[in-house]
């Protein structure tokens, strides 16, 4: 009786484990490895998958992202202080005062954005400065035929005066909040670059410098790749 129970339950358990693995990882899911190459601690964050994790210099954080995840993002937070229950705040990128983010971070924050297996079975990814800049960042796909995207300049160091904040550089939309800079209202469908967005583009040519900067800022890779995101590259 006991032997038969074991003989039946082992394959059942193994099958369930496999089903669970496929369900969790998903066909077309991806592993994101977040690496802190800064000389200081960065509190990494990810939504809708990831949450948050403190990363000392050199540390990495691995996040399994399910297939079909869209509008995902990772970013780094600086100047954080959290208590044992994960409550606190950060100088940049703060997400409602919790270590384990479930919502977007407060600008300024350099964003690594992605959608897995979207149209044409392609992953899309980009670096965005639409919410400003707080840390240099790069995205490197495991498929070496796909482009690495890099914003390695320290945009904070030369930030225009009107956009300067502690430990970062705000976007013109965040700082000045006009339709022209935010591409809203009369500028919704026709929103040319401005001297502010051109500053960001000059610093990081591959990154979104403002909301309508799609032409030079989106990248794709066939579904199935994994991604490495590094802070301070
Ligand atoms: C991407 O999704 C399609 C269904 O939309 C699926 O057939 C395909 O296997 C997925 N790609 C990968 C690499 O899993
Ligand atoms: C973070 O929040 C997610 C839900 O959003 C939860 O699944 C996960 O367990 C939390 N992680 C920690 C370390 O609390
Ligand atoms: C890597 O990307 C190239 C270029 O898009 C593509 O042709 C190739 O099939 C991809 N390799 C894998 C293993 O997906
Ligand atoms: C960027 O420049 C600012 C201002 O000069 C400096 O405080 C900060 O440490 C620099 N960040 C990095 C990642 O080098
Ligand atoms: C982006 O490219 C499209 C077509 O390729 C073009 O019509 C549009 O004017 C470009 N937008 C900008 C802001 O350069």
PDB file of C-alpha atoms and ligand atoms in Angstrom:
ATOM      1  CA  UNK A   1       0.000   0.000   0.000  1.00  0.00           C
ATOM      2  CA  UNK A   2       2.713   2.421   1.125  1.00  0.00           C
ATOM      3  CA  UNK A   3       4.959   1.437  -1.790  1.00  0.00           C
ATOM      4  CA  UNK A   4       2.176   1.930  -4.280  1.00  0.00           C
ATOM      5  CA  UNK A   5       1.451   5.390  -2.869  1.00  0.00           C
ATOM      6  CA  UNK A   6       5.088   6.380  -3.405  1.00  0.00           C
ATOM      7  CA  UNK A   7       5.185   4.846  -6.891  1.00  0.00           C
ATOM      8  CA  UNK A   8       2.136   6.848  -7.948  1.00  0.00           C
ATOM      9  CA  UNK A   9       2.842  10.085  -6.163  1.00  0.00           C
ATOM     10  CA  UNK A  10       6.425  10.581  -7.356  1.00  0.00           C
ATOM     11  CA  UNK A  11       5.566  10.957 -11.064  1.00  0.00           C
ATOM     12  CA  UNK A  12       2.495  13.006 -10.114  1.00  0.00           C
ATOM     13  CA  UNK A  13       4.605  15.342  -8.006  1.00  0.00           C
ATOM     14  CA  UNK A  14       7.249  15.573 -10.725  1.00  0.00           C
ATOM     15  CA  UNK A  15       4.605  16.395 -13.332  1.00  0.00           C
ATOM     16  CA  UNK A  16       3.037  19.011 -11.072  1.00  0.00           C
ATOM     17  CA  UNK A  17       6.452  20.563 -10.458  1.00  0.00           C
ATOM     18  CA  UNK A  18       7.089  20.710 -14.199  1.00  0.00           C
ATOM     19  CA  UNK A  19       3.661  22.229 -14.874  1.00  0.00           C
ATOM     20  CA  UNK A  20       4.281  24.770 -12.107  1.00  0.00           C
ATOM     21  CA  UNK A  21       7.717  25.621 -13.553  1.00  0.00           C
ATOM     22  CA  UNK A  22       6.309  26.122 -17.046  1.00  0.00           C
ATOM     23  CA  UNK A  23       3.463  28.166 -15.557  1.00  0.00           C
ATOM     24  CA  UNK A  24       5.800  30.378 -13.514  1.00  0.00           C
ATOM     25  CA  UNK A  25       8.571  30.837 -16.087  1.00  0.00           C
ATOM     26  CA  UNK A  26       6.162  30.586 -19.004  1.00  0.00           C
ATOM     27  CA  UNK A  27       6.996  29.899 -22.604  1.00  0.00           C
ATOM     28  CA  UNK A  28       8.687  33.093 -23.752  1.00  0.00           C
ATOM     29  CA  UNK A  29       9.368  34.306 -20.222  1.00  0.00           C
ATOM     30  CA  UNK A  30      12.752  35.831 -19.452  1.00  0.00           C
ATOM     31  CA  UNK A  31      15.307  36.039 -16.678  1.00  0.00           C
ATOM     32  CA  UNK A  32      16.349  39.599 -15.812  1.00  0.00           C
ATOM     33  CA  UNK A  33      19.633  39.975 -13.954  1.00  0.00           C
ATOM     34  CA  UNK A  34      19.930  43.365 -12.285  1.00  0.00           C
ATOM     35  CA  UNK A  35      23.485  44.317 -11.440  1.00  0.00           C
ATOM     36  CA  UNK A  36      24.749  47.224  -9.340  1.00  0.00           C
ATOM     37  CA  UNK A  37      28.055  48.467 -10.744  1.00  0.00           C
ATOM     38  CA  UNK A  38      27.824  51.749  -8.803  1.00  0.00           C
ATOM     39  CA  UNK A  39      30.293  52.429  -6.008  1.00  0.00           C
ATOM     40  CA  UNK A  40      27.333  52.876  -3.630  1.00  0.00           C
ATOM     41  CA  UNK A  41      24.204  50.938  -2.678  1.00  0.00           C
ATOM     42  CA  UNK A  42      21.269  51.089  -5.100  1.00  0.00           C
ATOM     43  CA  UNK A  43      17.792  49.920  -4.118  1.00  0.00           C
ATOM     44  CA  UNK A  44      16.612  48.230  -7.334  1.00  0.00           C
ATOM     45  CA  UNK A  45      12.904  48.171  -8.134  1.00  0.00           C
ATOM     46  CA  UNK A  46      10.665  46.429 -10.669  1.00  0.00           C
ATOM     47  CA  UNK A  47       6.974  46.506 -11.570  1.00  0.00           C
ATOM     48  CA  UNK A  48       4.705  44.696 -12.306  1.00  0.00           C
ATOM     49  CA  UNK A  49       7.296  41.980 -11.613  1.00  0.00           C
ATOM     50  CA  UNK A  50      10.158  42.191  -9.120  1.00  0.00           C
ATOM     51  CA  UNK A  51       9.201  44.421  -6.217  1.00  0.00           C
ATOM     52  CA  UNK A  52      12.439  45.671  -4.731  1.00  0.00           C
ATOM     53  CA  UNK A  53      15.856  44.702  -3.465  1.00  0.00           C
ATOM     54  CA  UNK A  54      18.816  46.552  -1.917  1.00  0.00           C
ATOM     55  CA  UNK A  55      21.989  45.938  -3.938  1.00  0.00           C
ATOM     56  CA  UNK A  56      25.374  46.771  -2.462  1.00  0.00           C
ATOM     57  CA  UNK A  57      28.177  47.565  -4.921  1.00  0.00           C
ATOM     58  CA  UNK A  58      28.711  44.533  -7.199  1.00  0.00           C
ATOM     59  CA  UNK A  59      25.600  42.631  -6.100  1.00  0.00           C
ATOM     60  CA  UNK A  60      23.065  41.138  -8.504  1.00  0.00           C
ATOM     61  CA  UNK A  61      19.353  40.390  -8.272  1.00  0.00           C
ATOM     62  CA  UNK A  62      17.658  37.798 -10.481  1.00  0.00           C
ATOM     63  CA  UNK A  63      14.008  38.226 -11.442  1.00  0.00           C
ATOM     64  CA  UNK A  64      11.983  35.691 -13.475  1.00  0.00           C
ATOM     65  CA  UNK A  65       9.525  37.588 -15.647  1.00  0.00           C
ATOM     66  CA  UNK A  66       6.556  35.614 -17.057  1.00  0.00           C
ATOM     67  CA  UNK A  67       5.806  35.466 -20.771  1.00  0.00           C
ATOM     68  CA  UNK A  68       3.629  38.228 -22.147  1.00  0.00           C
ATOM     69  CA  UNK A  69       4.469  40.718 -19.413  1.00  0.00           C
ATOM     70  CA  UNK A  70       3.924  44.169 -20.923  1.00  0.00           C
ATOM     71  CA  UNK A  71       4.794  47.665 -19.769  1.00  0.00           C
ATOM     72  CA  UNK A  72       7.350  46.278 -17.315  1.00  0.00           C
ATOM     73  CA  UNK A  73      10.059  48.442 -15.844  1.00  0.00           C
ATOM     74  CA  UNK A  74      13.087  48.310 -13.600  1.00  0.00           C
ATOM     75  CA  UNK A  75      14.813  51.293 -12.026  1.00  0.00           C
ATOM     76  CA  UNK A  76      17.238  52.120  -9.270  1.00  0.00           C
ATOM     77  CA  UNK A  77      16.529  54.102  -6.132  1.00  0.00           C
ATOM     78  CA  UNK A  78      19.129  56.179  -4.292  1.00  0.00           C
ATOM     79  CA  UNK A  79      19.456  57.524  -0.778  1.00  0.00           C
ATOM     80  CA  UNK A  80      17.020  55.035   0.749  1.00  0.00           C
ATOM     81  CA  UNK A  81      16.395  54.131   4.334  1.00  0.00           C
ATOM     82  CA  UNK A  82      14.030  51.289   5.256  1.00  0.00           C
ATOM     83  CA  UNK A  83      13.129  49.740   8.581  1.00  0.00           C
ATOM     84  CA  UNK A  84      12.957  45.993   9.226  1.00  0.00           C
ATOM     85  CA  UNK A  85       9.408  45.819   7.861  1.00  0.00           C
ATOM     86  CA  UNK A  86      10.452  47.441   4.557  1.00  0.00           C
ATOM     87  CA  UNK A  87       8.941  50.869   5.256  1.00  0.00           C
ATOM     88  CA  UNK A  88      10.905  54.050   4.645  1.00  0.00           C
ATOM     89  CA  UNK A  89      11.797  56.388   1.787  1.00  0.00           C
ATOM     90  CA  UNK A  90      14.347  57.196  -0.912  1.00  0.00           C
ATOM     91  CA  UNK A  91      15.764  60.443  -2.287  1.00  0.00           C
ATOM     92  CA  UNK A  92      15.087  59.325  -5.893  1.00  0.00           C
ATOM     93  CA  UNK A  93      12.795  56.622  -7.304  1.00  0.00           C
ATOM     94  CA  UNK A  94      10.777  56.228  -4.103  1.00  0.00           C
ATOM     95  CA  UNK A  95       7.695  54.005  -4.611  1.00  0.00           C
ATOM     96  CA  UNK A  96       5.222  54.966  -1.922  1.00  0.00           C
ATOM     97  CA  UNK A  97       7.777  54.469   0.851  1.00  0.00           C
ATOM     98  CA  UNK A  98       8.120  50.703   0.553  1.00  0.00           C
ATOM     99  CA  UNK A  99      11.129  48.518  -0.251  1.00  0.00           C
ATOM    100  CA  UNK A 100       9.001  46.105  -2.250  1.00  0.00           C
ATOM    101  CA  UNK A 101       7.529  48.319  -4.980  1.00  0.00           C
ATOM    102  CA  UNK A 102       4.048  47.708  -6.394  1.00  0.00           C
ATOM    103  CA  UNK A 103       3.732  51.135  -8.033  1.00  0.00           C
ATOM    104  CA  UNK A 104       5.895  53.473 -10.105  1.00  0.00           C
ATOM    105  CA  UNK A 105       8.815  55.374  -8.627  1.00  0.00           C
ATOM    106  CA  UNK A 106       8.848  59.097  -7.992  1.00  0.00           C
ATOM    107  CA  UNK A 107      10.873  61.081 -10.584  1.00  0.00           C
ATOM    108  CA  UNK A 108      13.633  61.509 -11.304  1.00  0.00           C
ATOM    109  CA  UNK A 109      14.488  57.925 -12.181  1.00  0.00           C
ATOM    110  CA  UNK A 110      16.188  56.396 -15.216  1.00  0.00           C
ATOM    111  CA  UNK A 111      13.896  53.570 -16.409  1.00  0.00           C
ATOM    112  CA  UNK A 112      14.618  50.261 -18.142  1.00  0.00           C
ATOM    113  CA  UNK A 113      11.320  49.398 -19.849  1.00  0.00           C
ATOM    114  CA  UNK A 114      10.298  46.145 -21.551  1.00  0.00           C
ATOM    115  CA  UNK A 115       7.479  44.120 -23.060  1.00  0.00           C
ATOM    116  CA  UNK A 116       8.029  40.373 -23.536  1.00  0.00           C
ATOM    117  CA  UNK A 117       6.819  38.576 -26.656  1.00  0.00           C
ATOM    118  CA  UNK A 118       4.629  41.387 -27.966  1.00  0.00           C
ATOM    119  CA  UNK A 119       3.675  41.733 -31.635  1.00  0.00           C
ATOM    120  CA  UNK A 120       5.577  39.504 -34.100  1.00  0.00           C
ATOM    121  CA  UNK A 121       6.939  37.422 -31.182  1.00  0.00           C
ATOM    122  CA  UNK A 122       9.367  40.226 -30.387  1.00  0.00           C
ATOM    123  CA  UNK A 123      10.483  41.589 -27.050  1.00  0.00           C
ATOM    124  CA  UNK A 124      10.728  45.383 -27.012  1.00  0.00           C
ATOM    125  CA  UNK A 125      12.944  47.318 -24.603  1.00  0.00           C
ATOM    126  CA  UNK A 126      14.227  50.822 -24.050  1.00  0.00           C
ATOM    127  CA  UNK A 127      15.843  53.201 -21.607  1.00  0.00           C
ATOM    128  CA  UNK A 128      13.642  56.151 -20.731  1.00  0.00           C
ATOM    129  CA  UNK A 129      14.532  59.574 -19.384  1.00  0.00           C
ATOM    130  CA  UNK A 130      10.882  60.676 -19.672  1.00  0.00           C
ATOM    131  CA  UNK A 131      10.761  60.565 -15.851  1.00  0.00           C
ATOM    132  CA  UNK A 132      14.200  62.158 -15.639  1.00  0.00           C
ATOM    133  CA  UNK A 133      17.584  60.682 -14.759  1.00  0.00           C
ATOM    134  CA  UNK A 134      19.066  59.411 -11.528  1.00  0.00           C
ATOM    135  CA  UNK A 135      21.558  56.668 -12.516  1.00  0.00           C
ATOM    136  CA  UNK A 136      23.481  55.558 -15.611  1.00  0.00           C
ATOM    137  CA  UNK A 137      22.003  52.291 -16.858  1.00  0.00           C
ATOM    138  CA  UNK A 138      22.394  49.693 -19.616  1.00  0.00           C
ATOM    139  CA  UNK A 139      20.289  46.818 -20.994  1.00  0.00           C
ATOM    140  CA  UNK A 140      22.157  43.875 -22.526  1.00  0.00           C
ATOM    141  CA  UNK A 141      20.170  41.033 -24.156  1.00  0.00           C
ATOM    142  CA  UNK A 142      21.605  37.496 -23.927  1.00  0.00           C
ATOM    143  CA  UNK A 143      21.160  37.231 -27.712  1.00  0.00           C
ATOM    144  CA  UNK A 144      24.286  39.032 -28.901  1.00  0.00           C
ATOM    145  CA  UNK A 145      22.611  39.823 -32.245  1.00  0.00           C
ATOM    146  CA  UNK A 146      20.256  42.166 -30.385  1.00  0.00           C
ATOM    147  CA  UNK A 147      21.391  45.702 -29.544  1.00  0.00           C
ATOM    148  CA  UNK A 148      22.755  46.644 -26.144  1.00  0.00           C
ATOM    149  CA  UNK A 149      21.183  49.925 -25.032  1.00  0.00           C
ATOM    150  CA  UNK A 150      23.229  52.229 -22.907  1.00  0.00           C
ATOM    151  CA  UNK A 151      22.832  55.524 -21.047  1.00  0.00           C
ATOM    152  CA  UNK A 152      26.277  55.731 -19.480  1.00  0.00           C
ATOM    153  CA  UNK A 153      26.592  59.501 -19.186  1.00  0.00           C
ATOM    154  CA  UNK A 154      26.084  61.042 -15.753  1.00  0.00           C
ATOM    155  CA  UNK A 155      23.254  63.354 -16.823  1.00  0.00           C
ATOM    156  CA  UNK A 156      22.993  64.748 -13.280  1.00  0.00           C
ATOM    157  CA  UNK A 157      26.445  66.292 -13.541  1.00  0.00           C
ATOM    158  CA  UNK A 158      25.470  68.755 -16.345  1.00  0.00           C
ATOM    159  CA  UNK A 159      21.755  69.041 -15.641  1.00  0.00           C
ATOM    160  CA  UNK A 160      20.159  72.369 -16.718  1.00  0.00           C
ATOM    161  CA  UNK A 161      19.627  74.557 -13.646  1.00  0.00           C
ATOM    162  CA  UNK A 162      15.808  74.532 -13.877  1.00  0.00           C
ATOM    163  CA  UNK A 163      15.781  70.709 -13.822  1.00  0.00           C
ATOM    164  CA  UNK A 164      18.260  70.074 -10.999  1.00  0.00           C
ATOM    165  CA  UNK A 165      17.102  68.149  -7.920  1.00  0.00           C
ATOM    166  CA  UNK A 166      18.858  66.152  -5.210  1.00  0.00           C
ATOM    167  CA  UNK A 167      20.697  63.146  -6.692  1.00  0.00           C
ATOM    168  CA  UNK A 168      19.149  63.526 -10.148  1.00  0.00           C
ATOM    169  CA  UNK A 169      17.930  65.567 -13.093  1.00  0.00           C
ATOM    170  CA  UNK A 170      14.201  66.009 -13.667  1.00  0.00           C
ATOM    171  CA  UNK A 171      12.593  65.862 -17.086  1.00  0.00           C
ATOM    172  CA  UNK A 172      11.207  69.169 -18.388  1.00  0.00           C
ATOM    173  CA  UNK A 173       7.718  67.647 -18.095  1.00  0.00           C
ATOM    174  CA  UNK A 174       8.168  66.888 -14.399  1.00  0.00           C
ATOM    175  CA  UNK A 175       9.841  70.213 -13.590  1.00  0.00           C
ATOM    176  CA  UNK A 176       7.810  72.633 -15.744  1.00  0.00           C
ATOM    177  CA  UNK A 177       4.646  70.574 -16.412  1.00  0.00           C
ATOM    178  CA  UNK A 178       3.450  72.255 -19.613  1.00  0.00           C
ATOM    179  CA  UNK A 179       1.696  70.618 -22.636  1.00  0.00           C
ATOM    180  CA  UNK A 180       4.756  71.399 -24.791  1.00  0.00           C
ATOM    181  CA  UNK A 181       7.107  69.466 -22.487  1.00  0.00           C
ATOM    182  CA  UNK A 182       4.634  66.714 -21.542  1.00  0.00           C
ATOM    183  CA  UNK A 183       3.184  66.177 -25.075  1.00  0.00           C
ATOM    184  CA  UNK A 184      -0.358  66.686 -23.817  1.00  0.00           C
ATOM    185  CA  UNK A 185      -3.223  68.941 -24.977  1.00  0.00           C
ATOM    186  CA  UNK A 186      -2.343  70.717 -28.252  1.00  0.00           C
ATOM    187  CA  UNK A 187       0.945  68.780 -28.314  1.00  0.00           C
ATOM    188  CA  UNK A 188      -0.599  65.299 -27.993  1.00  0.00           C
ATOM    189  CA  UNK A 189      -0.080  64.282 -31.623  1.00  0.00           C
ATOM    190  CA  UNK A 190       2.561  66.774 -32.676  1.00  0.00           C
ATOM    191  CA  UNK A 191       5.256  67.173 -30.091  1.00  0.00           C
ATOM    192  CA  UNK A 192       8.643  68.202 -31.435  1.00  0.00           C
ATOM    193  CA  UNK A 193      11.853  68.032 -29.465  1.00  0.00           C
ATOM    194  CA  UNK A 194      12.728  70.979 -27.203  1.00  0.00           C
ATOM    195  CA  UNK A 195      16.062  72.342 -26.015  1.00  0.00           C
ATOM    196  CA  UNK A 196      15.550  70.321 -22.814  1.00  0.00           C
ATOM    197  CA  UNK A 197      14.832  67.035 -24.610  1.00  0.00           C
ATOM    198  CA  UNK A 198      17.794  67.758 -26.896  1.00  0.00           C
ATOM    199  CA  UNK A 199      20.000  68.050 -23.832  1.00  0.00           C
ATOM    200  CA  UNK A 200      18.938  64.558 -22.702  1.00  0.00           C
ATOM    201  CA  UNK A 201      19.307  63.179 -26.254  1.00  0.00           C
ATOM    202  CA  UNK A 202      22.807  64.591 -26.476  1.00  0.00           C
ATOM    203  CA  UNK A 203      23.769  62.906 -23.207  1.00  0.00           C
ATOM    204  CA  UNK A 204      22.145  59.540 -23.960  1.00  0.00           C
ATOM    205  CA  UNK A 205      21.379  59.179 -27.710  1.00  0.00           C
ATOM    206  CA  UNK A 206      19.768  55.730 -27.331  1.00  0.00           C
ATOM    207  CA  UNK A 207      17.366  56.725 -24.535  1.00  0.00           C
ATOM    208  CA  UNK A 208      13.913  58.312 -24.697  1.00  0.00           C
ATOM    209  CA  UNK A 209      14.558  62.036 -24.157  1.00  0.00           C
ATOM    210  CA  UNK A 210      10.829  62.892 -24.035  1.00  0.00           C
ATOM    211  CA  UNK A 211       7.489  61.111 -24.527  1.00  0.00           C
ATOM    212  CA  UNK A 212       7.410  61.119 -28.364  1.00  0.00           C
ATOM    213  CA  UNK A 213      11.020  60.151 -28.951  1.00  0.00           C
ATOM    214  CA  UNK A 214      10.075  56.671 -30.275  1.00  0.00           C
ATOM    215  CA  UNK A 215      12.025  56.784 -33.542  1.00  0.00           C
ATOM    216  CA  UNK A 216      15.472  56.510 -32.031  1.00  0.00           C
ATOM    217  CA  UNK A 217      14.662  54.923 -28.696  1.00  0.00           C
ATOM    218  CA  UNK A 218      12.919  51.556 -29.089  1.00  0.00           C
ATOM    219  CA  UNK A 219      14.727  48.261 -29.597  1.00  0.00           C
ATOM    220  CA  UNK A 220      13.569  44.701 -30.269  1.00  0.00           C
ATOM    221  CA  UNK A 221      14.854  41.168 -29.830  1.00  0.00           C
ATOM    222  CA  UNK A 222      13.227  37.850 -30.793  1.00  0.00           C
ATOM    223  CA  UNK A 223      11.308  36.391 -27.852  1.00  0.00           C
ATOM    224  CA  UNK A 224      13.341  33.919 -25.796  1.00  0.00           C
ATOM    225  CA  UNK A 225      16.256  36.155 -24.783  1.00  0.00           C
ATOM    226  CA  UNK A 226      17.227  37.005 -21.217  1.00  0.00           C
ATOM    227  CA  UNK A 227      18.304  40.487 -20.150  1.00  0.00           C
ATOM    228  CA  UNK A 228      21.032  42.002 -18.029  1.00  0.00           C
ATOM    229  CA  UNK A 229      20.377  45.449 -16.565  1.00  0.00           C
ATOM    230  CA  UNK A 230      23.330  47.240 -15.008  1.00  0.00           C
ATOM    231  CA  UNK A 231      23.425  50.465 -12.986  1.00  0.00           C
ATOM    232  CA  UNK A 232      26.457  52.772 -13.452  1.00  0.00           C
ATOM    233  CA  UNK A 233      27.831  51.209 -16.640  1.00  0.00           C
TER     234      UNK A 233
HETATM  235  C1  LIG B   1       5.346  34.107 -28.132  1.00  0.00           C
HETATM  236  O1  LIG B   1       3.939  34.032 -28.074  1.00  0.00           O
HETATM  237  C2  LIG B   1       3.363  33.230 -29.080  1.00  0.00           C
HETATM  238  C3  LIG B   1       1.861  33.308 -28.920  1.00  0.00           C
HETATM  239  O2  LIG B   1       1.453  34.635 -29.092  1.00  0.00           O
HETATM  240  C4  LIG B   1       3.844  31.796 -28.937  1.00  0.00           C
HETATM  241  O3  LIG B   1       3.316  31.026 -29.988  1.00  0.00           O
HETATM  242  C5  LIG B   1       5.366  31.767 -29.004  1.00  0.00           C
HETATM  243  O4  LIG B   1       5.819  30.455 -28.720  1.00  0.00           O
HETATM  244  C6  LIG B   1       5.972  32.726 -27.980  1.00  0.00           C
HETATM  245  N1  LIG B   1       7.404  32.798 -28.155  1.00  0.00           N
HETATM  246  C7  LIG B   1       8.262  32.189 -27.357  1.00  0.00           C
HETATM  247  C8  LIG B   1       9.718  32.297 -27.689  1.00  0.00           C
HETATM  248  O5  LIG B   1       7.906  31.551 -26.404  1.00  0.00           O
HETATM  249  C1  LIG B   2       6.651  41.794  -2.826  1.00  0.00           C
HETATM  250  O1  LIG B   2       5.313  41.995  -3.259  1.00  0.00           O
HETATM  251  C2  LIG B   2       4.832  40.962  -4.091  1.00  0.00           C
HETATM  252  C3  LIG B   2       3.432  41.307  -4.499  1.00  0.00           C
HETATM  253  O2  LIG B   2       3.406  42.513  -5.161  1.00  0.00           O
HETATM  254  C4  LIG B   2       4.853  39.648  -3.361  1.00  0.00           C
HETATM  255  O3  LIG B   2       4.460  38.624  -4.243  1.00  0.00           O
HETATM  256  C5  LIG B   2       6.258  39.359  -2.852  1.00  0.00           C
HETATM  257  O4  LIG B   2       6.244  38.200  -2.063  1.00  0.00           O
HETATM  258  C6  LIG B   2       6.769  40.521  -2.029  1.00  0.00           C
HETATM  259  N1  LIG B   2       8.168  40.244  -1.688  1.00  0.00           N
HETATM  260  C7  LIG B   2       8.640  40.432  -0.475  1.00  0.00           C
HETATM  261  C8  LIG B   2      10.101  40.151  -0.300  1.00  0.00           C
HETATM  262  O5  LIG B   2       7.953  40.818   0.450  1.00  0.00           O
HETATM  263  C1  LIG B   3      18.979  36.375 -32.028  1.00  0.00           C
HETATM  264  O1  LIG B   3      18.604  37.528 -32.751  1.00  0.00           O
HETATM  265  C2  LIG B   3      18.775  37.397 -34.141  1.00  0.00           C
HETATM  266  C3  LIG B   3      18.537  38.769 -34.757  1.00  0.00           C
HETATM  267  O2  LIG B   3      17.245  39.232 -34.498  1.00  0.00           O
HETATM  268  C4  LIG B   3      17.840  36.325 -34.655  1.00  0.00           C
HETATM  269  O3  LIG B   3      17.989  36.172 -36.045  1.00  0.00           O
HETATM  270  C5  LIG B   3      18.145  35.014 -33.940  1.00  0.00           C
HETATM  271  O4  LIG B   3      17.209  34.041 -34.304  1.00  0.00           O
HETATM  272  C6  LIG B   3      18.106  35.202 -32.436  1.00  0.00           C
HETATM  273  N1  LIG B   3      18.591  34.001 -31.783  1.00  0.00           N
HETATM  274  C7  LIG B   3      17.827  33.311 -30.954  1.00  0.00           C
HETATM  275  C8  LIG B   3      18.469  32.112 -30.312  1.00  0.00           C
HETATM  276  O5  LIG B   3      16.681  33.636 -30.685  1.00  0.00           O
HETATM  277  C1  LIG B   4      26.968  62.192 -11.042  1.00  0.00           C
HETATM  278  O1  LIG B   4      27.300  63.524 -10.806  1.00  0.00           O
HETATM  279  C2  LIG B   4      26.841  63.997  -9.544  1.00  0.00           C
HETATM  280  C3  LIG B   4      27.075  65.504  -9.496  1.00  0.00           C
HETATM  281  O2  LIG B   4      28.354  65.827  -9.938  1.00  0.00           O
HETATM  282  C4  LIG B   4      27.572  63.224  -8.446  1.00  0.00           C
HETATM  283  O3  LIG B   4      27.141  63.671  -7.187  1.00  0.00           O
HETATM  284  C5  LIG B   4      27.231  61.756  -8.611  1.00  0.00           C
HETATM  285  O4  LIG B   4      27.938  60.972  -7.673  1.00  0.00           O
HETATM  286  C6  LIG B   4      27.578  61.263 -10.008  1.00  0.00           C
HETATM  287  N1  LIG B   4      27.017  59.930 -10.182  1.00  0.00           N
HETATM  288  C7  LIG B   4      27.728  58.921 -10.646  1.00  0.00           C
HETATM  289  C8  LIG B   4      27.008  57.631 -10.814  1.00  0.00           C
HETATM  290  O5  LIG B   4      28.892  59.026 -10.949  1.00  0.00           O
HETATM  291  C1  LIG B   5       9.549  59.357 -36.807  1.00  0.00           C
HETATM  292  O1  LIG B   5       9.533  58.579 -37.990  1.00  0.00           O
HETATM  293  C2  LIG B   5       8.338  58.698 -38.718  1.00  0.00           C
HETATM  294  C3  LIG B   5       8.355  57.738 -39.906  1.00  0.00           C
HETATM  295  O2  LIG B   5       9.487  56.944 -39.911  1.00  0.00           O
HETATM  296  C4  LIG B   5       8.177  60.131 -39.192  1.00  0.00           C
HETATM  297  O3  LIG B   5       6.967  60.277 -39.885  1.00  0.00           O
HETATM  298  C5  LIG B   5       8.163  61.056 -37.965  1.00  0.00           C
HETATM  299  O4  LIG B   5       8.141  62.384 -38.388  1.00  0.00           O
HETATM  300  C6  LIG B   5       9.393  60.832 -37.124  1.00  0.00           C
HETATM  301  N1  LIG B   5       9.223  61.599 -35.895  1.00  0.00           N
HETATM  302  C7  LIG B   5      10.157  62.412 -35.436  1.00  0.00           C
HETATM  303  C8  LIG B   5       9.826  63.144 -34.186  1.00  0.00           C
HETATM  304  O5  LIG B   5      11.242  62.558 -35.983  1.00  0.00           O
END
